[in-house]
Coordinates of C-alpha atoms in Angstrom, one line a residue:
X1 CA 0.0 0.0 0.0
X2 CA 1.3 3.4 -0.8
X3 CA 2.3 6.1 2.2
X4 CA -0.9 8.5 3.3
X5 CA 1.2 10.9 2.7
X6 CA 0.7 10.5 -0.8
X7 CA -2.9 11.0 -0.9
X8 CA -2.4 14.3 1.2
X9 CA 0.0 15.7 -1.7
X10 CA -2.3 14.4 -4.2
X11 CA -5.5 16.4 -2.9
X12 CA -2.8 19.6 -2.3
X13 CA -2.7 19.3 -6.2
X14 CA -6.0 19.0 -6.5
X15 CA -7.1 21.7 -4.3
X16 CA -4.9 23.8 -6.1
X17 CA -6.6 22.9 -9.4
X18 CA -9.9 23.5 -8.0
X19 CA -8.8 27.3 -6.3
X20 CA -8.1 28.0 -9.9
X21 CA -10.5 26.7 -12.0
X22 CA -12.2 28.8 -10.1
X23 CA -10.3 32.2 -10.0
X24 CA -9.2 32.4 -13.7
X25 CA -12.7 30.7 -15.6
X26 CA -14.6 34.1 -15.8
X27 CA -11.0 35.2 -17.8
X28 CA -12.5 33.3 -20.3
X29 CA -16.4 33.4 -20.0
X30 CA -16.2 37.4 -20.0
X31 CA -15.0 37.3 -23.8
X32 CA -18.6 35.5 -24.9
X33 CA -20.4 37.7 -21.7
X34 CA -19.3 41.5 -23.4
X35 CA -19.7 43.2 -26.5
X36 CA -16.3 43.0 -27.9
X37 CA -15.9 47.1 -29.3
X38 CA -15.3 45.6 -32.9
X39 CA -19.1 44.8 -33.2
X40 CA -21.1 46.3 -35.5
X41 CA -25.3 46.9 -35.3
X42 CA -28.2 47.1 -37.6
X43 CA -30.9 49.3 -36.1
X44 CA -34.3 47.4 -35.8
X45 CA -37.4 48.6 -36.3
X46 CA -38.1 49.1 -32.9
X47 CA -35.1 51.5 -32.7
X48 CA -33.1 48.8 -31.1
X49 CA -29.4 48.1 -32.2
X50 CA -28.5 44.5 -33.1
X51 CA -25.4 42.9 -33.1
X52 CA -24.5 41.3 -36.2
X53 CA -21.0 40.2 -36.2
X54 CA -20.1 38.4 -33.0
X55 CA -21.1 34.7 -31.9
X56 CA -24.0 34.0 -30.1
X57 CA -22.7 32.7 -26.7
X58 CA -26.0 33.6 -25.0
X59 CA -26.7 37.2 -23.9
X60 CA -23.9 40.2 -23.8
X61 CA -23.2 43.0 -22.0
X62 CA -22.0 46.7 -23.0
X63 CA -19.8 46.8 -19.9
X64 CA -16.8 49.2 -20.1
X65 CA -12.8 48.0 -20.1
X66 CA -12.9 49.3 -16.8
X67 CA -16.0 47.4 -15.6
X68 CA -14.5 44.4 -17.2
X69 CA -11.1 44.9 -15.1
X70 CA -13.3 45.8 -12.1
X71 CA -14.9 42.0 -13.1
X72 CA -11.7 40.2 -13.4
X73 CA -10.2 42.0 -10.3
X74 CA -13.0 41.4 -7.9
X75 CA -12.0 37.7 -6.6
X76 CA -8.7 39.4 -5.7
X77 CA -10.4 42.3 -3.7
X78 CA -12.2 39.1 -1.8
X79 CA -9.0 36.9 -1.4
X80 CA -7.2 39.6 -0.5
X81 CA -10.0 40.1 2.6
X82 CA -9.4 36.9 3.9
X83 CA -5.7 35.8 2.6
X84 CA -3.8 37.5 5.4
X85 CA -5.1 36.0 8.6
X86 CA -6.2 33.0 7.4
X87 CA -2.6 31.4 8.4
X88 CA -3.9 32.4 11.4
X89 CA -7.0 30.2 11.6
X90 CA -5.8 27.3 9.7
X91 CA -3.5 27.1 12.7
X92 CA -6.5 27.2 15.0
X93 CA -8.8 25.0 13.4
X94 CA -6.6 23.4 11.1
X95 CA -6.7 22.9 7.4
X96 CA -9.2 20.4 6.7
X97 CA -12.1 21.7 7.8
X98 CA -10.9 25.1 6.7
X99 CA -10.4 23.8 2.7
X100 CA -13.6 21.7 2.7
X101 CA -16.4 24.5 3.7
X102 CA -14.6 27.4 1.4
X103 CA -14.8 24.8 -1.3
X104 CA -18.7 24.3 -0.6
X105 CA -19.3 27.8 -0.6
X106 CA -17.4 28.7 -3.6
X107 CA -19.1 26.0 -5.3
X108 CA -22.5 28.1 -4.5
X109 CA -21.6 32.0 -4.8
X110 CA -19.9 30.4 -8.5
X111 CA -23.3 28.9 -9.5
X112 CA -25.6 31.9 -8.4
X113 CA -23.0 34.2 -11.3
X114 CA -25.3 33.8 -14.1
X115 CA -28.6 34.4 -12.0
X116 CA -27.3 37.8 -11.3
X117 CA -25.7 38.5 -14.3
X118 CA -29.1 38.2 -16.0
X119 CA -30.5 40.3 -13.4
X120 CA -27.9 43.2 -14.7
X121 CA -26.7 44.7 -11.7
X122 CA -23.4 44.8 -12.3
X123 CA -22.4 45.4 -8.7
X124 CA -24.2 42.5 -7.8
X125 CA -22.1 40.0 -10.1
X126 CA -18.6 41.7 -8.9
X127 CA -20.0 41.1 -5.5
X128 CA -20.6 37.0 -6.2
X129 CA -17.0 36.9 -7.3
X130 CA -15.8 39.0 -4.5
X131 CA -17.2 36.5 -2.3
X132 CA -15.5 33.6 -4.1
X133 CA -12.5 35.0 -3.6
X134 CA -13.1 35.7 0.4
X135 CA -13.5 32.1 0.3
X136 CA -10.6 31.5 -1.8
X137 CA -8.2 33.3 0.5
X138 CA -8.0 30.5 2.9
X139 CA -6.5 27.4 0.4
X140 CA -2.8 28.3 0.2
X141 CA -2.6 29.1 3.4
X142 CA -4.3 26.2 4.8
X143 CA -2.2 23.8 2.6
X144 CA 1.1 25.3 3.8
X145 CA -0.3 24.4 7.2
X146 CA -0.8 20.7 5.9
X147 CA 2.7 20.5 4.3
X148 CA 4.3 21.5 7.5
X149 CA 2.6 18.8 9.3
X150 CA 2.7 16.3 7.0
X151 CA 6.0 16.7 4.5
X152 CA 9.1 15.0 5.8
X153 CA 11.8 17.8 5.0
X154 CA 13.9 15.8 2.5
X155 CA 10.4 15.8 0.9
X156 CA 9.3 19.3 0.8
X157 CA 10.1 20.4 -2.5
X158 CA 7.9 17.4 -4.3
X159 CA 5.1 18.2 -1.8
X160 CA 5.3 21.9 -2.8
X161 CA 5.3 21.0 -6.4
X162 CA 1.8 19.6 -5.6
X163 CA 1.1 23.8 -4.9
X164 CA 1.3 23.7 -9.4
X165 CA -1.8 22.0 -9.4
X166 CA -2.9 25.7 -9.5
X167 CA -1.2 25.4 -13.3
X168 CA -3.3 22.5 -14.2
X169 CA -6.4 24.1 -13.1
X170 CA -5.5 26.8 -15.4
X171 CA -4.4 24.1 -18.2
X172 CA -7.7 22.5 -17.7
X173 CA -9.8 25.4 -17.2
X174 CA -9.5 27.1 -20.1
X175 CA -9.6 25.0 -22.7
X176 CA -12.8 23.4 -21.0
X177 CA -14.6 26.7 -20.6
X178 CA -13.9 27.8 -24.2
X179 CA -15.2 24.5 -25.7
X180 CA -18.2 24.4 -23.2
X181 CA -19.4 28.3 -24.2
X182 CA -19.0 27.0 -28.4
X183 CA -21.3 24.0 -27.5
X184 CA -23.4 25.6 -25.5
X185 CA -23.0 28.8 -24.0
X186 CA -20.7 31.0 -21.2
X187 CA -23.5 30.2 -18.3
X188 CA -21.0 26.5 -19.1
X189 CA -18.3 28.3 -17.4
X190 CA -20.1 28.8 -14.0
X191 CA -21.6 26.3 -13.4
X192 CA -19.6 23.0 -14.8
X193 CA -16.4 24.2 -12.0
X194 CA -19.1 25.2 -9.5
X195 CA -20.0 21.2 -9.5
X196 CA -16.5 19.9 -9.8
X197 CA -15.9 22.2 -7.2
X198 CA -18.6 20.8 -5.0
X199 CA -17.8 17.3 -5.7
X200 CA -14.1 17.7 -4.7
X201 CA -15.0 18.8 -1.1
X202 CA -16.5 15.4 -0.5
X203 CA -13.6 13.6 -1.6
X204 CA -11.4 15.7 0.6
X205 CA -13.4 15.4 4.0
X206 CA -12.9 11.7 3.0
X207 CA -9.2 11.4 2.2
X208 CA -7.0 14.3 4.3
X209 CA -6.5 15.1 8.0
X210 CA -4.8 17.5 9.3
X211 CA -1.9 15.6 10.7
X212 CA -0.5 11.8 10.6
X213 CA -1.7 11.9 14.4
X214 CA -4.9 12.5 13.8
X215 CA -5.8 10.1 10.3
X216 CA -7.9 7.2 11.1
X217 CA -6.2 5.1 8.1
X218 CA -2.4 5.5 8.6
X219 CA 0.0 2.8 9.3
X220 CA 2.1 3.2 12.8
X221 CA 5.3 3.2 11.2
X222 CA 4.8 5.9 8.6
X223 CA 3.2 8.2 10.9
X224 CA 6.5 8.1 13.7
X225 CA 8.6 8.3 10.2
X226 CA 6.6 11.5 9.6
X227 CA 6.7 12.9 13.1
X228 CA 10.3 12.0 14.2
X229 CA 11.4 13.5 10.5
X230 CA 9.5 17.1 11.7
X231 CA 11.1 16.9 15.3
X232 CA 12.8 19.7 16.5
X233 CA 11.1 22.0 14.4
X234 CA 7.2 22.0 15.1
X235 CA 6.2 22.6 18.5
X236 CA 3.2 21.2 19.5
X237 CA 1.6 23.1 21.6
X238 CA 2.0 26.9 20.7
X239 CA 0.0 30.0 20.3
X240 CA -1.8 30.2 17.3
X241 CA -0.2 33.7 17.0
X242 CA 3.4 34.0 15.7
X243 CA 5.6 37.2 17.4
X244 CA 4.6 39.9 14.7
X245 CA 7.5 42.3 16.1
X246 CA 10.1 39.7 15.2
X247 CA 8.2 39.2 11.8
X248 CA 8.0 42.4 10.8
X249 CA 11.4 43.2 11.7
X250 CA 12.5 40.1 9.9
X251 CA 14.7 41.0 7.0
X252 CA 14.3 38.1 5.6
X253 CA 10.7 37.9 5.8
X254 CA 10.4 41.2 3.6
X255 CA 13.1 39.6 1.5
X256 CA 10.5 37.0 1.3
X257 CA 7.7 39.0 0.8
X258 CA 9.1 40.9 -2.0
X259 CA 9.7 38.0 -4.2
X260 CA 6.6 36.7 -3.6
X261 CA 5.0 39.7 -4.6
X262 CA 7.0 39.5 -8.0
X263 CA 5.8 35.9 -8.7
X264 CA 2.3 37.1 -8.0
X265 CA 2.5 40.0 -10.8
X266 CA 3.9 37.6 -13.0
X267 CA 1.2 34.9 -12.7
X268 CA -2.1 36.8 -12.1
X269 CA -1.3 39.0 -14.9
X270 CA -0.7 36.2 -17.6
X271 CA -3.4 34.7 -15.7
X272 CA -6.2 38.1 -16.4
X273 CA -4.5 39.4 -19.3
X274 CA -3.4 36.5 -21.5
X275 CA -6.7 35.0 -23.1
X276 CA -7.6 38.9 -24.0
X277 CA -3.9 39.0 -25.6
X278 CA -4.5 36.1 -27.7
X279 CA -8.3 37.5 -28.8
X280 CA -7.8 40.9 -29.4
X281 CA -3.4 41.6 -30.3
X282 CA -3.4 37.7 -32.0
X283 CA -6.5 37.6 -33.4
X284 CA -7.5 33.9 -32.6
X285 CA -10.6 32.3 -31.9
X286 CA -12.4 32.2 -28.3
X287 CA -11.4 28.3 -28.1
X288 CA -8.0 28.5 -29.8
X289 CA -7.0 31.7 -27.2
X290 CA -8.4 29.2 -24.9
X291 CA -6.1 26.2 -25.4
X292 CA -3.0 28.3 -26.6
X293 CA -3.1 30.9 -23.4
X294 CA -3.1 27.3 -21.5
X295 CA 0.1 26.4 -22.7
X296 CA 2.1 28.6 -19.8
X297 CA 0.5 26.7 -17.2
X298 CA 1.4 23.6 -18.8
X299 CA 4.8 24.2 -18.5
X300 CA 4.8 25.8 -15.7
X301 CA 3.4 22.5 -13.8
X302 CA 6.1 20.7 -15.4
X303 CA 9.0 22.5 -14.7
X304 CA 7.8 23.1 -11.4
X305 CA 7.8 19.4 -10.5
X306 CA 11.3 18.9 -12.4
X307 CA 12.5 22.0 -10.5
X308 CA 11.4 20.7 -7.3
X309 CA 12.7 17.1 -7.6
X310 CA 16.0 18.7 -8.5
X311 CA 15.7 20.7 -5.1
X312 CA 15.5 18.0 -3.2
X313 CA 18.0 16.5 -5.2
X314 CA 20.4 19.0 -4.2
X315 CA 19.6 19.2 -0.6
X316 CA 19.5 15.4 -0.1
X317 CA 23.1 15.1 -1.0
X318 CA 24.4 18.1 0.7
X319 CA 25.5 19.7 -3.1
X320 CA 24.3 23.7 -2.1
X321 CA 22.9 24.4 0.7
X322 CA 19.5 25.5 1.8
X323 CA 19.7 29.0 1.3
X324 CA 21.7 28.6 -1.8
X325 CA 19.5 26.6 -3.5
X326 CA 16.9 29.3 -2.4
X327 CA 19.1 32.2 -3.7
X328 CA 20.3 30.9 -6.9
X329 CA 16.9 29.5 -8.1
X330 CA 15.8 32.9 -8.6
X331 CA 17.7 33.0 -11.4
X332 CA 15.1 30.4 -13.0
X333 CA 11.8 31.5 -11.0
X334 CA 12.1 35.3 -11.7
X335 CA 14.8 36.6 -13.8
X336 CA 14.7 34.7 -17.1
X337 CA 11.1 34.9 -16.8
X338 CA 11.8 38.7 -17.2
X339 CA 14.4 38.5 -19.2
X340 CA 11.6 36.7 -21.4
X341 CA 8.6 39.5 -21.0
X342 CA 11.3 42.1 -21.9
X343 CA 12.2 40.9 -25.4
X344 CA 8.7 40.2 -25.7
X345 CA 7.9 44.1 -25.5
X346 CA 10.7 44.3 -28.2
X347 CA 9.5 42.2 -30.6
X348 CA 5.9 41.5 -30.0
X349 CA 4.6 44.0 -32.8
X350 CA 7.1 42.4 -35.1
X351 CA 6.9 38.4 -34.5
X352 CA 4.6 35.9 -35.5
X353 CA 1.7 34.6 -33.0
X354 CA 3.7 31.5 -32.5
X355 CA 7.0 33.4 -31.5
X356 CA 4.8 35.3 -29.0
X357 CA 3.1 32.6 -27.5
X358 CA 6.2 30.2 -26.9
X359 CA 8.3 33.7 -25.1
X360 CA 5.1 33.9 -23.1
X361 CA 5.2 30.1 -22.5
X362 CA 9.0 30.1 -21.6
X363 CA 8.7 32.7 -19.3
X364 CA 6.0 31.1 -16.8
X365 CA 7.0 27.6 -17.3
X366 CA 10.5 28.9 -16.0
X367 CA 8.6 30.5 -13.1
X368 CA 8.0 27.1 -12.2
X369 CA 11.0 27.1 -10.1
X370 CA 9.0 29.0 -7.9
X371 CA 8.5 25.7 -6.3
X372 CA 11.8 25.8 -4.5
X373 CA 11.9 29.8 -3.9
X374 CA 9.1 31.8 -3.1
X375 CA 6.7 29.0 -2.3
X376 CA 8.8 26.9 0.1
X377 CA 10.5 29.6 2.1
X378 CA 7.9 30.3 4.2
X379 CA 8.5 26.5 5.5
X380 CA 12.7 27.4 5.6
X381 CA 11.8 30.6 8.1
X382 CA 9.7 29.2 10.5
X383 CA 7.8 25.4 10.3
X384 CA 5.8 26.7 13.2
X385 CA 3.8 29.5 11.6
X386 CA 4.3 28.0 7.6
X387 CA 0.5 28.5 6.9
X388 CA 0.6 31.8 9.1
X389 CA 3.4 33.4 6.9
X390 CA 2.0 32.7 3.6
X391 CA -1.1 34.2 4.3
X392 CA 1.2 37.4 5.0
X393 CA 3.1 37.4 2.1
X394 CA -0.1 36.2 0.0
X395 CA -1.7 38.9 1.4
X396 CA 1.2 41.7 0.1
X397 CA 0.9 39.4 -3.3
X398 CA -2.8 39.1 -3.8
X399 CA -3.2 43.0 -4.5
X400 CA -1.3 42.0 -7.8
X401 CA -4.6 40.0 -8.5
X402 CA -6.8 43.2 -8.9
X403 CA -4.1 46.1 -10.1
X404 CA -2.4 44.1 -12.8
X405 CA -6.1 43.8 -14.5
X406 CA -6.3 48.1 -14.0
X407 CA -2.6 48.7 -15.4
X408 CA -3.1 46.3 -18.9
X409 CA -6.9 48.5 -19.3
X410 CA -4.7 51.3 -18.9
X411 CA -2.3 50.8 -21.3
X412 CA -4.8 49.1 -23.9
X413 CA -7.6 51.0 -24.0
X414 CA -7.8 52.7 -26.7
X415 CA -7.1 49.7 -29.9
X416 CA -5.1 46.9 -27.5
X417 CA -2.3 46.5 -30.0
X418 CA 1.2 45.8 -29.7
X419 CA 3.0 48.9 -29.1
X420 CA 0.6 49.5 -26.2
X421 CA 0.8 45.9 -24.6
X422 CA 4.7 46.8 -24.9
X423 CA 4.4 48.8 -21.8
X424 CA 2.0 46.1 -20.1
X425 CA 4.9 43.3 -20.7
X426 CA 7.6 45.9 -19.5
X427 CA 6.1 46.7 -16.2
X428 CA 6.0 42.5 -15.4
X429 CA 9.6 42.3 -16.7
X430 CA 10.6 44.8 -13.4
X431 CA 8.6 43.4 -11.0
X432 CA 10.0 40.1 -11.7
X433 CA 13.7 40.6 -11.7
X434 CA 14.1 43.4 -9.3
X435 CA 12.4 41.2 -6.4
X436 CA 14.9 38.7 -7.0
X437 CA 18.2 40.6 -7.0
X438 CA 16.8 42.2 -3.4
X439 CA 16.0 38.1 -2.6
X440 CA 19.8 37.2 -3.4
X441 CA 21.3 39.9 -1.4
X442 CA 19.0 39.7 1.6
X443 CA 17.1 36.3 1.6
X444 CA 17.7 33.6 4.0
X445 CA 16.8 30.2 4.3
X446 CA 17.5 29.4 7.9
X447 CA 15.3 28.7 10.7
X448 CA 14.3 32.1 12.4
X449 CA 15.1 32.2 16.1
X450 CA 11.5 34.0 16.4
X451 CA 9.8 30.6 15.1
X452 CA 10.5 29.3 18.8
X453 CA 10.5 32.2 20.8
X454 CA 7.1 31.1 22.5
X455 CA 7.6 27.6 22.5
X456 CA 7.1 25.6 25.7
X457 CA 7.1 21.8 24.3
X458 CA 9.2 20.2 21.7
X459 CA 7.6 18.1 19.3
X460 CA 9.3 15.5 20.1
X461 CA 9.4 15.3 23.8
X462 CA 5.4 14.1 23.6
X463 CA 4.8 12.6 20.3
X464 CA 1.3 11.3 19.2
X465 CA 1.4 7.8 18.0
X466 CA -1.5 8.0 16.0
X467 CA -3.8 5.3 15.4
X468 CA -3.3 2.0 16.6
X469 CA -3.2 -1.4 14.1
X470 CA -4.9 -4.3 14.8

């Protein structure tokens, strides 16, 4: 039989897919749900304008670029309400519960979408997506609470890999919404990931707990492997609280922070902005924009796993050490992805469609080695408050969400052609590499002194045994 520990990586991947699908599918859906501005009417009889050149998707709306940004931003408004102290309670009530119930209410504020986007209030739709994203806020840092409990640390990077599941969901996403609004039309892309999303909490009440103490179907042995591995470094009985003054004086926390807030930029910008690149500066279908701004994702999953692997690889046998690995992965997580966006601003408005889509491919399937930088310090710094600090920095990184949709209406407003998504790529090129550099200089891999200033119990002076076997 394979370890438990498996199945808790597995359903981190899958959460992760499921957070998505639900974040990026109205990136998507809003293409068939506006009035693109190249349509053209015929007046009716009745005074009424018709459109004429656009598919039939089901009904459209004359919303603004800046409603539509206000749209695609509004889950990020939400998950940045909750993101920051939900460290905090995943630590209190742990992260099972916590994942399961924000996936069942997702589920419901997704479906209800295109019940109030018929009623056409448009406050009222940003509103069901600002809730999704309140209840969004809570997955990462409830699954950085799981890895810290459950990954042994010569295992960490292939458990954080499972964090790229948030690629797939993308992968998947797309391409599903864009050939679900064709056959049918864009209420598809509500309410099929509002379903999978509902189904997937059941599995996961089923399959996780929040520590190999506490699940009712774990052998003895892997369990204490688990638990001896972690001694030393989690304390089990501490405040759910971390010391903030140390935190925030923590040079490399902000270190931290700041290159987390590059990868975010990075991401949820490709993430709004890409399918509306493809459709409007590419000219390709809604289904082919679909599948093609998927591709990223794709190989951002994959490198992320290779990446990680070779993280491990690394530490395992004592090749670079922690910090170093931490420090010189940047050079693949942040500043070739850049590097990347840069001479896309250069040579967008002059290369093919293809050219532009494998430099936008490259650059987040490098980011992929965000799996051993950004996305496992959190763990390096202090295994006691994991979930706690990436609710912080997700916090600082989850304004990216709704800003980088108001900076690419900005710059395209007017005819969205290459010369003015120049600028847009230019922006993402800085905020990628500069983060890093400050990370190399100032970053730090090593256990904080602050993750034990409160502690009163090592782990490992009372350990659990977990279930018993007959």
């Amino acid at each position: 039989m394979y370890p438990v520990r498996v199945n808790i990586a597995v359903m981190c991947f899958v959460g992760c897919l499921i957070t998505y699908m639900l974040r990026v599918n109205l990136s998507i859906t809003i293409l068939a749900m506006i009035v693109p501005r190249t349509a053209t009417y015929n007046n009716s009889t009745d005074g009424n304008g018709t459109i004429t050149n656009v598919p039939d998707y089901g009904p459209r709306y004359s919303w603004s670029p800046y409603e539509e940004s206000l749209l695609l931003g509004a889950y990020f408004w939400g998950y940045l309400f909750t993101s920051a102290q939900s460290g905090i309670i995943a630590e209190w009530v742990g992260g099972r519960a916590l994942v399961g119930c924000t996936f069942i209410l997702s589920s419901i504020f997704t479906a209800i979408g295109p019940i109030v986007a018929a009623m056409e209030i448009f406050w009222l739709l940003f509103a069901t997506r600002f809730l999704v994203g309140v209840f969004g806020g809570p997955i990462y840092p409830s699954l950085h609470y799981l890895i810290a409990h459950w990954a042994p640390p010569d295992e960490k990077g292939k458990f954080v890999a499972s964090l790229m599941g948030n690629a797939c969901g993308t992968i998947i996403t797309w391409p599903l919404v864009s050939i679900l609004i064709e056959k049918f039309n864009w209420t598809m892309g509500f309410y099929v990931p509002a379903a999978l999303t509902f189904i997937t909490a059941l599995i996961w009440f089923r399959l996780v707990a929040d520590s190999p103490a506490s699940h009712p179907r774990i052998e003895l042995q892997e369990s204490l492997y688990i638990q001896q591995s972690l001694a030393g470094s989690l304390v089990k009985q501490k405040s759910a609280f971390p010391p903030m003054r140390s935190v925030l004086t923590s040079l490399p926390f902000w270190s931290l922070t700041l290159l987390h807030y590059g990868n975010a930029w990075g991401l949820f910008f490709l993430m709004n902005a890409a399918p509306k690149y493809m459709s409007e500066v590419l000219k390709v279908n809604l289904s082919k924009a679909g599948i093609l701004s998927s591709l990223p994702y794709l190989a951002r999953m994959m490198f992320g796993f290779v990446f990680g692997a070779i993280g491990d690889a690394l530490l395992r046998r004592k090749i670079l050490s922690k910090t170093m690995i931490r420090k010189s992965f940047c050079l693949f997580s942040h500043v070739i992805p850049g590097l990347l966006l840069l001479t896309l601003s250069y040579v967008g408005s002059i290369s093919s469609g293809y050219v532009c889509v494998a430099l936008i491919t490259l650059s987040l399937g490098f980011n992929g080695a965000t799996t051993v930088t950004n996305l496992q310090n959190s763990q390096d710094l202090a295994p006691n408050y994991a979930g706690t600090l990436y609710g912080m920095i997700n916090f600082v990184g989850g304004t990216t969400g709704f800003i980088t949709p108001v900076v690419v209406s900005y710059f395209t407003a007017e005819q969205s052609t290459s010369e003015e998504w120049k600028w847009v790529f230019l922006i993402g090129s800085v905020f990628y590499i500069t983060p890093a550099i400050l990370f190399m200089i100032f970053g730090s891999a090593d256990v904080q002194k602050w993750n034990n200033e409160i502690e009163t119990n090592r782990f490992n002076d009372n350990i659990e045994l977990g279930p018993k076997n007959d």
